[in-house]
mmCIF file of C-alpha atoms in Angstrom:
data_model
loop_
_atom_site.group_PDB
_atom_site.id
_atom_site.type_symbol
_atom_site.label_atom_id
_atom_site.label_comp_id
_atom_site.label_asym_id
_atom_site.label_seq_id
_atom_site.Cartn_x
_atom_site.Cartn_y
_atom_site.Cartn_z
ATOM 1 C CA UNK A 1 45.460 27.866 77.967
ATOM 2 C CA UNK A 2 48.864 26.641 76.868
ATOM 3 C CA UNK A 3 49.321 25.536 73.210
ATOM 4 C CA UNK A 4 49.335 21.775 72.540
ATOM 5 C CA UNK A 5 53.113 21.201 72.297
ATOM 6 C CA UNK A 6 54.051 23.281 75.373
ATOM 7 C CA UNK A 7 51.166 21.635 77.217
ATOM 8 C CA UNK A 8 52.494 18.175 76.301
ATOM 9 C CA UNK A 9 55.988 19.097 77.458
ATOM 10 C CA UNK A 10 54.488 20.550 80.603
ATOM 11 C CA UNK A 11 52.620 17.306 81.243
ATOM 12 C CA UNK A 12 55.835 15.288 80.973
ATOM 13 C CA UNK A 13 57.665 17.622 83.368
ATOM 14 C CA UNK A 14 54.651 17.748 85.666
ATOM 15 C CA UNK A 15 54.619 13.971 86.046
ATOM 16 C CA UNK A 16 58.341 13.963 86.799
ATOM 17 C CA UNK A 17 58.115 16.799 89.321
ATOM 18 C CA UNK A 18 55.204 15.310 91.264
ATOM 19 C CA UNK A 19 57.014 12.007 91.721
ATOM 20 C CA UNK A 20 57.465 11.377 95.462
ATOM 21 C CA UNK A 21 61.233 11.097 95.161
ATOM 22 C CA UNK A 22 61.385 14.422 93.335
ATOM 23 C CA UNK A 23 59.115 16.035 95.933
ATOM 24 C CA UNK A 24 61.422 14.804 98.682
ATOM 25 C CA UNK A 25 64.477 16.268 96.929
ATOM 26 C CA UNK A 26 62.720 19.612 96.510
ATOM 27 C CA UNK A 27 61.738 19.678 100.175
ATOM 28 C CA UNK A 28 65.276 18.804 101.245
ATOM 29 C CA UNK A 29 66.503 21.813 99.281
ATOM 30 C CA UNK A 30 63.834 24.268 100.398
ATOM 31 C CA UNK A 31 63.391 23.380 104.068
ATOM 32 C CA UNK A 32 65.944 24.523 106.608
ATOM 33 C CA UNK A 33 65.306 21.452 108.776
ATOM 34 C CA UNK A 34 64.856 17.943 107.380
ATOM 35 C CA UNK A 35 62.766 16.912 110.386
ATOM 36 C CA UNK A 36 60.214 19.630 109.587
ATOM 37 C CA UNK A 37 58.678 17.647 106.741
ATOM 38 C CA UNK A 38 57.434 14.068 106.787
ATOM 39 C CA UNK A 39 56.304 11.443 104.313
ATOM 40 C CA UNK A 40 52.715 12.459 105.067
ATOM 41 C CA UNK A 41 53.473 15.979 103.819
ATOM 42 C CA UNK A 42 55.011 14.552 100.652
ATOM 43 C CA UNK A 43 51.838 12.562 99.974
ATOM 44 C CA UNK A 44 49.683 15.619 100.692
ATOM 45 C CA UNK A 45 51.651 17.646 98.144
ATOM 46 C CA UNK A 46 51.314 14.898 95.553
ATOM 47 C CA UNK A 47 47.621 14.561 96.355
ATOM 48 C CA UNK A 48 47.087 18.222 95.517
ATOM 49 C CA UNK A 49 48.264 17.487 91.949
ATOM 50 C CA UNK A 50 45.778 14.681 91.274
ATOM 51 C CA UNK A 51 42.724 16.844 90.609
ATOM 52 C CA UNK A 52 41.417 17.675 87.144
ATOM 53 C CA UNK A 53 43.318 20.416 85.371
ATOM 54 C CA UNK A 54 46.454 20.180 87.494
ATOM 55 C CA UNK A 55 48.851 19.607 84.599
ATOM 56 C CA UNK A 56 47.155 22.276 82.455
ATOM 57 C CA UNK A 57 47.603 24.863 85.198
ATOM 58 C CA UNK A 58 51.244 23.820 85.583
ATOM 59 C CA UNK A 59 51.873 24.181 81.836
ATOM 60 C CA UNK A 60 50.289 27.639 81.801
ATOM 61 C CA UNK A 61 52.537 28.754 84.651
ATOM 62 C CA UNK A 62 55.604 27.170 83.076
ATOM 63 C CA UNK A 63 55.148 28.906 79.725
ATOM 64 C CA UNK A 64 53.642 32.196 80.862
ATOM 65 C CA UNK A 65 55.629 35.314 79.872
ATOM 66 C CA UNK A 66 57.166 37.683 82.453
ATOM 67 C CA UNK A 67 54.795 40.114 84.125
ATOM 68 C CA UNK A 68 54.183 43.241 82.101
ATOM 69 C CA UNK A 69 51.641 45.913 83.024
ATOM 70 C CA UNK A 70 50.681 49.025 81.097
ATOM 71 C CA UNK A 71 51.845 52.221 82.861
ATOM 72 C CA UNK A 72 49.407 54.733 84.280
ATOM 73 C CA UNK A 73 48.383 57.502 81.835
ATOM 74 C CA UNK A 74 50.448 60.092 83.686
ATOM 75 C CA UNK A 75 53.498 57.818 83.441
ATOM 76 C CA UNK A 76 53.335 57.350 79.687
ATOM 77 C CA UNK A 77 56.347 59.320 78.523
ATOM 78 C CA UNK A 78 57.906 59.028 75.083
ATOM 79 C CA UNK A 79 55.747 56.071 74.158
ATOM 80 C CA UNK A 80 57.319 54.344 71.208
ATOM 81 C CA UNK A 81 59.043 51.267 72.516
ATOM 82 C CA UNK A 82 57.658 48.182 74.193
ATOM 83 C CA UNK A 83 59.774 48.946 77.256
ATOM 84 C CA UNK A 84 58.051 52.310 77.644
ATOM 85 C CA UNK A 85 54.621 50.805 77.122
ATOM 86 C CA UNK A 86 54.954 48.099 79.754
ATOM 87 C CA UNK A 87 56.230 47.795 83.295
ATOM 88 C CA UNK A 88 57.925 44.874 85.015
ATOM 89 C CA UNK A 89 57.384 43.594 88.542
ATOM 90 C CA UNK A 90 59.754 46.061 90.201
ATOM 91 C CA UNK A 91 58.006 49.025 88.593
ATOM 92 C CA UNK A 92 54.636 47.599 89.649
ATOM 93 C CA UNK A 93 55.810 47.593 93.257
ATOM 94 C CA UNK A 94 56.276 51.353 93.115
ATOM 95 C CA UNK A 95 52.533 51.647 92.395
ATOM 96 C CA UNK A 96 51.315 49.553 95.347
ATOM 97 C CA UNK A 97 49.242 51.860 97.556
ATOM 98 C CA UNK A 98 48.664 49.631 100.604
ATOM 99 C CA UNK A 99 51.000 48.787 103.478
ATOM 100 C CA UNK A 100 53.462 46.031 102.572
ATOM 101 C CA UNK A 101 54.988 43.405 104.859
ATOM 102 C CA UNK A 102 57.707 41.132 103.466
ATOM 103 C CA UNK A 103 58.476 37.937 105.394
ATOM 104 C CA UNK A 104 61.303 35.703 104.179
ATOM 105 C CA UNK A 105 62.885 32.534 105.493
ATOM 106 C CA UNK A 106 66.581 33.276 105.824
ATOM 107 C CA UNK A 107 67.532 29.862 104.415
ATOM 108 C CA UNK A 108 65.168 30.002 101.429
ATOM 109 C CA UNK A 109 67.244 28.957 98.377
ATOM 110 C CA UNK A 110 64.669 30.244 95.872
ATOM 111 C CA UNK A 111 63.212 33.465 97.294
ATOM 112 C CA UNK A 112 66.463 34.549 98.886
ATOM 113 C CA UNK A 113 66.651 37.652 101.100
ATOM 114 C CA UNK A 114 68.471 39.400 98.255
ATOM 115 C CA UNK A 115 65.158 39.533 96.404
ATOM 116 C CA UNK A 116 63.612 41.226 99.422
ATOM 117 C CA UNK A 117 66.376 43.829 99.186
ATOM 118 C CA UNK A 118 65.481 44.475 95.571
ATOM 119 C CA UNK A 119 61.785 44.726 96.422
ATOM 120 C CA UNK A 120 62.471 47.118 99.297
ATOM 121 C CA UNK A 121 64.414 49.416 96.997
ATOM 122 C CA UNK A 122 61.419 49.546 94.666
ATOM 123 C CA UNK A 123 59.007 50.157 97.554
ATOM 124 C CA UNK A 124 61.254 52.983 98.786
ATOM 125 C CA UNK A 125 60.281 54.909 95.647
ATOM 126 C CA UNK A 126 56.714 55.272 96.890
ATOM 127 C CA UNK A 127 55.408 58.286 98.793
ATOM 128 C CA UNK A 128 57.027 58.753 102.243
ATOM 129 C CA UNK A 129 53.762 57.980 104.065
ATOM 130 C CA UNK A 130 53.587 54.463 102.574
ATOM 131 C CA UNK A 131 54.604 51.717 105.005
ATOM 132 C CA UNK A 132 56.723 48.730 104.043
ATOM 133 C CA UNK A 133 58.715 46.512 106.378
ATOM 134 C CA UNK A 134 60.816 43.391 106.145
ATOM 135 C CA UNK A 135 61.175 40.473 108.575
ATOM 136 C CA UNK A 136 63.537 37.511 108.364
ATOM 137 C CA UNK A 137 62.853 34.184 110.064
ATOM 138 C CA UNK A 138 65.929 32.227 111.073
ATOM 139 C CA UNK A 139 66.070 28.449 110.624
ATOM 140 C CA UNK A 140 63.310 28.613 108.031
ATOM 141 C CA UNK A 141 63.369 28.070 104.294
ATOM 142 C CA UNK A 142 60.809 28.434 101.517
ATOM 143 C CA UNK A 143 57.798 27.454 103.661
ATOM 144 C CA UNK A 144 58.126 29.438 106.909
ATOM 145 C CA UNK A 145 54.398 29.106 107.607
ATOM 146 C CA UNK A 146 54.993 25.354 108.001
ATOM 147 C CA UNK A 147 58.523 25.373 109.397
ATOM 148 C CA UNK A 148 57.920 28.207 111.858
ATOM 149 C CA UNK A 149 54.137 28.409 112.419
ATOM 150 C CA UNK A 150 54.346 30.153 115.793
ATOM 151 C CA UNK A 151 56.648 32.826 114.428
ATOM 152 C CA UNK A 152 54.472 33.405 111.361
ATOM 153 C CA UNK A 153 51.298 33.498 113.474
ATOM 154 C CA UNK A 154 52.852 36.156 115.715
ATOM 155 C CA UNK A 155 53.869 38.238 112.688
ATOM 156 C CA UNK A 156 50.484 38.032 110.950
ATOM 157 C CA UNK A 157 48.523 38.653 114.157
ATOM 158 C CA UNK A 158 50.590 41.743 114.947
ATOM 159 C CA UNK A 159 50.333 43.146 111.420
ATOM 160 C CA UNK A 160 46.614 42.531 110.896
ATOM 161 C CA UNK A 161 45.720 43.805 114.367
ATOM 162 C CA UNK A 162 47.477 47.156 113.947
ATOM 163 C CA UNK A 163 45.938 50.315 112.517
ATOM 164 C CA UNK A 164 49.281 52.119 112.373
ATOM 165 C CA UNK A 165 52.083 49.884 111.087
ATOM 166 C CA UNK A 166 54.944 52.352 111.211
ATOM 167 C CA UNK A 167 57.981 51.219 113.206
ATOM 168 C CA UNK A 168 57.414 53.712 115.993
ATOM 169 C CA UNK A 169 53.926 52.326 116.599
ATOM 170 C CA UNK A 170 54.160 48.615 115.769
ATOM 171 C CA UNK A 171 56.928 46.448 117.146
ATOM 172 C CA UNK A 172 57.224 42.791 116.205
ATOM 173 C CA UNK A 173 59.787 42.468 118.974
ATOM 174 C CA UNK A 174 58.715 42.630 122.631
ATOM 175 C CA UNK A 175 59.898 45.794 124.322
ATOM 176 C CA UNK A 176 61.149 49.037 122.818
ATOM 177 C CA UNK A 177 59.733 49.565 119.289
ATOM 178 C CA UNK A 178 63.086 51.022 118.229
ATOM 179 C CA UNK A 179 65.021 48.008 119.504
ATOM 180 C CA UNK A 180 66.180 45.816 116.610
ATOM 181 C CA UNK A 181 66.737 42.561 118.447
ATOM 182 C CA UNK A 182 65.224 39.155 117.857
ATOM 183 C CA UNK A 183 62.198 37.419 119.261
ATOM 184 C CA UNK A 184 62.645 33.681 119.860
ATOM 185 C CA UNK A 185 60.069 30.964 119.232
ATOM 186 C CA UNK A 186 60.225 27.306 120.187
ATOM 187 C CA UNK A 187 58.808 25.385 117.250
ATOM 188 C CA UNK A 188 58.083 21.674 117.173
ATOM 189 C CA UNK A 189 61.468 20.897 115.584
ATOM 190 C CA UNK A 190 63.638 23.501 117.240
ATOM 191 C CA UNK A 191 64.247 27.160 117.936
ATOM 192 C CA UNK A 192 63.677 29.927 115.451
ATOM 193 C CA UNK A 193 63.921 33.683 115.648
ATOM 194 C CA UNK A 194 62.382 36.709 113.948
ATOM 195 C CA UNK A 195 64.323 39.894 113.294
ATOM 196 C CA UNK A 196 63.407 43.047 111.417
ATOM 197 C CA UNK A 197 65.919 44.352 108.918
ATOM 198 C CA UNK A 198 66.289 47.406 106.744
ATOM 199 C CA UNK A 199 67.430 47.346 103.159
ATOM 200 C CA UNK A 200 71.005 48.103 104.295
ATOM 201 C CA UNK A 201 71.015 45.181 106.744
ATOM 202 C CA UNK A 202 70.522 42.530 104.078
ATOM 203 C CA UNK A 203 73.823 40.942 103.120
ATOM 204 C CA UNK A 204 74.288 40.316 99.406
ATOM 205 C CA UNK A 205 76.940 37.983 98.025
ATOM 206 C CA UNK A 206 78.434 37.918 94.546
ATOM 207 C CA UNK A 207 76.192 35.071 93.382
ATOM 208 C CA UNK A 208 73.160 36.904 94.779
ATOM 209 C CA UNK A 209 74.052 39.942 92.691
ATOM 210 C CA UNK A 210 74.387 37.769 89.599
ATOM 211 C CA UNK A 211 71.024 36.093 90.216
ATOM 212 C CA UNK A 212 69.091 39.314 90.737
ATOM 213 C CA UNK A 213 70.656 40.883 87.663
ATOM 214 C CA UNK A 214 68.635 38.493 85.490
ATOM 215 C CA UNK A 215 65.375 38.391 87.459
#
């Protein structure tokens, strides 16, 4: 649990953030299409904050330290500094043993595709038989499961239903598994598309490089 003073500050911020006007501003920033979210959604989001313990959970998240995990015994080399004794998120990714599928909304202002690029570089350090792939959804922001439900359903259904998720055996795009085109979906509020990209396909701007240098 968060200490008293951070918890009190967290409560103040929590009440400001869950204000309906603030929620609307956040959604306007994070959604690619304004018509994709309604006042009902805003009230649903606020309603989720009204249960017991909501502000305490928010304060704990707000004041929690960055992820640090102790390295595996065989990775403990020259132990003597805190950096050597603990691993950050990127190093943890290199230890993930299962197949990994990254799905990002192209217009997400928070979890930008540049972060996927950084994650893919970490996942590339795993053994060659480990599978990791990256899909981008056009005209979708931070909540692609809500903005592009048909596209996300297609992605999840394909991934979960496959026993071999390598590119040559699983195609998210109809047709040739090696073909790197797009698949189009007609969502309630317009057209969206899904495309698979490699780490070299992801465009990174100057501001993206600055942002990822500190995260």
